[in-house]
Tab-separated table of C-alpha atoms and ligand atoms in Angstrom:
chain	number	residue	atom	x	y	z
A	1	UNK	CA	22.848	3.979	-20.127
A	2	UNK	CA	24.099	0.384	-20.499
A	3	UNK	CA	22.391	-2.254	-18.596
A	4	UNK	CA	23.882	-3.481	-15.488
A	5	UNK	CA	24.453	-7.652	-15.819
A	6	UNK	CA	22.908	-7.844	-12.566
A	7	UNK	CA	19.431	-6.769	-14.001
A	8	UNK	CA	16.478	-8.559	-15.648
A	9	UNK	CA	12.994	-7.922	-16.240
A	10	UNK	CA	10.148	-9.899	-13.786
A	11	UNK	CA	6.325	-9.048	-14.737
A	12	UNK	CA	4.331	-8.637	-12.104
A	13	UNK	CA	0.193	-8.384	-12.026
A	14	UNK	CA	-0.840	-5.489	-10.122
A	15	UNK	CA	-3.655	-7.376	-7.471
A	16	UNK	CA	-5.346	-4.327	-7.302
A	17	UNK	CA	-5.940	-2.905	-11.133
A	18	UNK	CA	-5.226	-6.079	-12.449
A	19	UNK	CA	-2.546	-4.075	-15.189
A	20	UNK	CA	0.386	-5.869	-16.148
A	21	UNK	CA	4.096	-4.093	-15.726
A	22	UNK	CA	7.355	-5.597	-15.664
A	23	UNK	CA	9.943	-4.678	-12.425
A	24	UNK	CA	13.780	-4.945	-12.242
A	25	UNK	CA	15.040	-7.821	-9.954
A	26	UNK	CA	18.735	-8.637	-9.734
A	27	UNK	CA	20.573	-12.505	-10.379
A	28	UNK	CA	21.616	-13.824	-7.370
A	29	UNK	CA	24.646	-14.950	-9.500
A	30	UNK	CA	25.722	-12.067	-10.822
A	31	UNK	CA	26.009	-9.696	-6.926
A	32	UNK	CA	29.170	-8.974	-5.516
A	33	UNK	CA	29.469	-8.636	-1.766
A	34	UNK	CA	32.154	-6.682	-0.266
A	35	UNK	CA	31.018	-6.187	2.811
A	36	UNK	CA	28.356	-6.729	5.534
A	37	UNK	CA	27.173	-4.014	8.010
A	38	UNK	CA	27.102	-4.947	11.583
A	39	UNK	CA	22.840	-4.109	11.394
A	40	UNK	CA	23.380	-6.690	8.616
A	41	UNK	CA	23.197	-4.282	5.686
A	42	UNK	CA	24.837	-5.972	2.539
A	43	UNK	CA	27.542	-3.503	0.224
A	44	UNK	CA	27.985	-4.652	-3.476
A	45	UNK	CA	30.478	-3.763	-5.844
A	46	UNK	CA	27.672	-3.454	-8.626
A	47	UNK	CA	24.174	-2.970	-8.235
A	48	UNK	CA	22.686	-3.363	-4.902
A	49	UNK	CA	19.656	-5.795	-4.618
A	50	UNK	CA	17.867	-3.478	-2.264
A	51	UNK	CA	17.247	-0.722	-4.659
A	52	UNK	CA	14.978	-3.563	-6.249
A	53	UNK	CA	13.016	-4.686	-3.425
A	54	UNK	CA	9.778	-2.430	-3.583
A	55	UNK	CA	7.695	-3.809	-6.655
A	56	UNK	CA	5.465	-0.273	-7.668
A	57	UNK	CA	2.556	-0.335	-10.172
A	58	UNK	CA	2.889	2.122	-12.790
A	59	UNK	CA	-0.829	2.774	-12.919
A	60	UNK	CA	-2.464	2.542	-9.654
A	61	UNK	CA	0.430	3.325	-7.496
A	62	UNK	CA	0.089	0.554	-5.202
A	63	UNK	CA	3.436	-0.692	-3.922
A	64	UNK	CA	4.725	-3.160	-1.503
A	65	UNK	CA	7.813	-5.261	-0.638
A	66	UNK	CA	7.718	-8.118	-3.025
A	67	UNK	CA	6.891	-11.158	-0.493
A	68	UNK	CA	4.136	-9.245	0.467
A	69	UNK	CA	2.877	-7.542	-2.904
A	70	UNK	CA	0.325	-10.246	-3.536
A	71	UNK	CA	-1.113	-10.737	-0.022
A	72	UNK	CA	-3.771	-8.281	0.177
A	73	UNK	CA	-7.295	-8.580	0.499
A	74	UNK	CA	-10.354	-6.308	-1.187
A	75	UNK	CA	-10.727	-3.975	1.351
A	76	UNK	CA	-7.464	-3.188	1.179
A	77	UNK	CA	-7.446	-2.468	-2.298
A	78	UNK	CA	-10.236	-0.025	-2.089
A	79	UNK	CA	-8.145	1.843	0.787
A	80	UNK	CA	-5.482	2.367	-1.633
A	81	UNK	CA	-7.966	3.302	-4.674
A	82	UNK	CA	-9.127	5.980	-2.420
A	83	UNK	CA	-5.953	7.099	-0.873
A	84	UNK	CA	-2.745	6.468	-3.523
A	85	UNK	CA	-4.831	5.937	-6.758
A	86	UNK	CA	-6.654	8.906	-6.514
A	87	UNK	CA	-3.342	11.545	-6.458
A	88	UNK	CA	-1.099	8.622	-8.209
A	89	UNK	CA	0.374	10.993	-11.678
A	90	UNK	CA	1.359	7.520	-13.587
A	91	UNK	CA	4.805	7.103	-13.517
A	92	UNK	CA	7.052	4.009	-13.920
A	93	UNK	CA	10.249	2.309	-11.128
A	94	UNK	CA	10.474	-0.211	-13.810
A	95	UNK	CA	14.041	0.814	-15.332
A	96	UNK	CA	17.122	0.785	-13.520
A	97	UNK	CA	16.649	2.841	-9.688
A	98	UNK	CA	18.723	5.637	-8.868
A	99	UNK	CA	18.987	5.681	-5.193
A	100	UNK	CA	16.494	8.693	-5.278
A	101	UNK	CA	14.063	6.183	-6.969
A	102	UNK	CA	15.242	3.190	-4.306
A	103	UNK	CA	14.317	5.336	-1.357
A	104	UNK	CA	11.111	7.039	-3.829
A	105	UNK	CA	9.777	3.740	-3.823
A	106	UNK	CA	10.240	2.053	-0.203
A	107	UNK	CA	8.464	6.018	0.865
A	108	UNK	CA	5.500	4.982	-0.986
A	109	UNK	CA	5.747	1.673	0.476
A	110	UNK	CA	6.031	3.219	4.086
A	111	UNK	CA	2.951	4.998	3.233
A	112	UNK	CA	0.640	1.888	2.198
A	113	UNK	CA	2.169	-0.055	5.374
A	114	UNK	CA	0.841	2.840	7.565
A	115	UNK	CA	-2.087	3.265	5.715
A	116	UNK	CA	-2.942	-0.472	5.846
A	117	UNK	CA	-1.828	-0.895	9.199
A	118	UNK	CA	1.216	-3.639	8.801
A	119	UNK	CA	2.654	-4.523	11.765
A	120	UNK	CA	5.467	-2.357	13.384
A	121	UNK	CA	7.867	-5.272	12.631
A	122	UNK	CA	7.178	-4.715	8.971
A	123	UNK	CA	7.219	-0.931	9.418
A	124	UNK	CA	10.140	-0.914	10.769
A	125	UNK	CA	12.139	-3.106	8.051
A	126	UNK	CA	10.782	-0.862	5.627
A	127	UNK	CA	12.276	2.134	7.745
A	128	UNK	CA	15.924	-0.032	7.957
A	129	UNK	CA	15.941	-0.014	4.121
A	130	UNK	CA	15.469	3.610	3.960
A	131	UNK	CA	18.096	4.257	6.713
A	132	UNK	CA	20.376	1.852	4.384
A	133	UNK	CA	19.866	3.785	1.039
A	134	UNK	CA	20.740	7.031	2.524
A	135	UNK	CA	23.352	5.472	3.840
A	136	UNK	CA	24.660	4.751	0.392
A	137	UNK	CA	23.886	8.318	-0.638
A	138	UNK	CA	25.532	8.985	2.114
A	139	UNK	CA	23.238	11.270	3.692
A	140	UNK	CA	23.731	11.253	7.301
A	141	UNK	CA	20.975	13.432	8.497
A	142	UNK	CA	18.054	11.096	7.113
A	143	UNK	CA	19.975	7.604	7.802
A	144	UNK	CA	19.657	9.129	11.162
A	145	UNK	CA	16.301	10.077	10.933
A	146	UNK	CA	14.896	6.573	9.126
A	147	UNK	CA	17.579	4.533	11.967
A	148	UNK	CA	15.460	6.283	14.667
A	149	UNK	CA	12.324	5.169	13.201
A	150	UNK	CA	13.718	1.549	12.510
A	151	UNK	CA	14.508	0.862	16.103
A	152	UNK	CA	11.640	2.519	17.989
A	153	UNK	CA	9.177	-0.034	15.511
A	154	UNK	CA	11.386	-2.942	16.221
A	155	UNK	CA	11.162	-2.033	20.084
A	156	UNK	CA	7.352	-1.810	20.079
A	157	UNK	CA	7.100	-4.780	17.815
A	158	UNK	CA	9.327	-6.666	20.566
A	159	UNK	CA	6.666	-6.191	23.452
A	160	UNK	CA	4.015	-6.461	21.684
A	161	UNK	CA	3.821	-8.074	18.655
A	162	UNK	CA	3.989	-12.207	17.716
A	163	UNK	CA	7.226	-12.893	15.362
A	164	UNK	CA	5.746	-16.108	14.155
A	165	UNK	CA	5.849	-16.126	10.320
A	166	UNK	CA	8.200	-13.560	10.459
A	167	UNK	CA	12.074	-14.279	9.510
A	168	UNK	CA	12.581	-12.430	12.711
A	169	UNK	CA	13.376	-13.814	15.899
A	170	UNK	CA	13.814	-12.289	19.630
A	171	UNK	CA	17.354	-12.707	19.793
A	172	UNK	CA	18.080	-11.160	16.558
A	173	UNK	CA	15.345	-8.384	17.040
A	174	UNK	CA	16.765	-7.439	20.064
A	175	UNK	CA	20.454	-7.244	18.324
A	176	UNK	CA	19.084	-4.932	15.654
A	177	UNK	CA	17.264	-2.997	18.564
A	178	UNK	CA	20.518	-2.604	20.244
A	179	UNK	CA	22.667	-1.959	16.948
A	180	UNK	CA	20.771	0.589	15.525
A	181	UNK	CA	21.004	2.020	19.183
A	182	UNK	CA	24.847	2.097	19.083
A	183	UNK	CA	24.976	3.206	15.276
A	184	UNK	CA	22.783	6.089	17.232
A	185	UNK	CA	24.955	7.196	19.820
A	186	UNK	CA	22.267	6.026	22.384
A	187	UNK	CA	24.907	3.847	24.571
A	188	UNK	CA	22.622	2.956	27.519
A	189	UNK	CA	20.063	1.652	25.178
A	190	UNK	CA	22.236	0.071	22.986
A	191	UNK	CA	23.957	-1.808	25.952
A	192	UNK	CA	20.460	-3.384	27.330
A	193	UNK	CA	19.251	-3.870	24.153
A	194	UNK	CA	22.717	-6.450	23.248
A	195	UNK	CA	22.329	-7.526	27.056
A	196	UNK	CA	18.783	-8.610	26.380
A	197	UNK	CA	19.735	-10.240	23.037
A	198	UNK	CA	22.580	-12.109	24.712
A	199	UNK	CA	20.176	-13.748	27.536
A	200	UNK	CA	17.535	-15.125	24.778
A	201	UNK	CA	17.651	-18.915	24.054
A	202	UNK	CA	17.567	-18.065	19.952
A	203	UNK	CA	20.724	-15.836	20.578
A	204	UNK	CA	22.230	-19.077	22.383
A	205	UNK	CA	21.518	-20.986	18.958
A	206	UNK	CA	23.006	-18.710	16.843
A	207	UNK	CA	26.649	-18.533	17.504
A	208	UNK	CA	27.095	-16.413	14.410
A	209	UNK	CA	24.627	-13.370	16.040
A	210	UNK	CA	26.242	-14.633	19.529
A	211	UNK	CA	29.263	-13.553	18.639
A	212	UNK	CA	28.444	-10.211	16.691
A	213	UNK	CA	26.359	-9.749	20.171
A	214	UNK	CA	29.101	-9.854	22.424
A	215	UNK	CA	31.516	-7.718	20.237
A	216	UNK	CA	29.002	-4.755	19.986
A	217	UNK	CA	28.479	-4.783	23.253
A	218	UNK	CA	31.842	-4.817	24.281
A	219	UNK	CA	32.635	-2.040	22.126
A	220	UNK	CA	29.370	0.152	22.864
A	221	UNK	CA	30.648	-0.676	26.991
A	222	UNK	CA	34.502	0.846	26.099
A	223	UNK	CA	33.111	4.372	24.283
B	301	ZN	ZN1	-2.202	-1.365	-10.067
């Protein structure tokens, strides 16, 4: 297989076995969007960044999102020596991902975030990337499924969970609430869900999401 342009090698230290691997990541430089979901997924012409975003170790089977790879403490790492490490068969995401692989790796991520007890904020980005990759596989039935997931997190995380430190914020939570919703069929929840986002002050800074706001909702209102 020829290498995609977009591809380059990054090593990575695994925090927990301390092994060295290297991971695909893609150039900023070379990606070429063509078109933006309204739940703000991103299409490329080439090779999607996404399929990229789950750094896995090849020998302990530890994986996480890669802002969040590095930031975990001992008795974490002994949860996932006794829980992933012990059934890991060694196996390597460091080549170019099919989508199988993509989705492969943000499952095993799914299943450290649960087993380490991330917030449901973080759970449920990790479900919105799934929903997204079987979107490009075009797989209906488990977009649908992983969608579900996304939004119920991102609802819980909305009553009861801080956003600070996050790159989330209320207004844009409660869009993505209310999208996924829509992209659902779930109208009535959709429609308080975009209401809700459209009467938050960080929706009122944001005339970009105000505007994608309003629109939704006036076209969840006309179905
Ligand atoms: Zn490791």
């Amino acid at each position: 297989m020829v290498e995609a342009k977009e591809l380059y090698d990054k090593k990575e230290k695994c925090p927990i076995c301390e092994k060295e691997f290297t991971t695909k990541k893609t150039r900023s430089s070379k990606l070429r969007l063509i078109k933006r979901d309204e739940d703000f997924f991103n299409h490329y012409s080439g090779e999607n960044p996404i399929k990229y975003g789950v750094s896995v170790c090849p020998n302990c089977g530890y994986a996480a999102l890669e802002n969040k790879f590095h930031s975990i403490t001992k008795e974490q790492g002994e949860i996932i020596k006794n829980n992933i490490t012990t059934k890991w068969n060694k196996r390597s995401y460091g080549d170019a991902r099919s989508l199988d692989d993509a989705i492969e790796t943000y499952k095993l991520a799914l299943l450290i975030g649960n087993l380490l007890n991330y917030k449901k904020l973080e759970i449920g980005t990790i479900c919105l990337s799934i929903g997204w990759l079987y979107r490009l596989k075009e797989d209906r039935t488990e977009e649908t499924r992983f969608l579900t997931l996304a939004r119920d997190q991102f609802k819980e995380a909305y009553y009861n969970e801080s956003l600070e430190g996050s790159n989330m914020d209320e207004g844009k939570l409660s869009y993505l609430a209310g999208e996924i919703s829509r992209r659902l069929g779930d109208k009535e929840e959709a429609l308080n869900w975009l209401k809700l986002s459209l009467s938050s002050p960080s929706t009122k800074q944001n005339p970009a999401l105000d505007s994608m706001a309003r629109e939704q909702w006036r076209i969840t209102k006309e179905l």
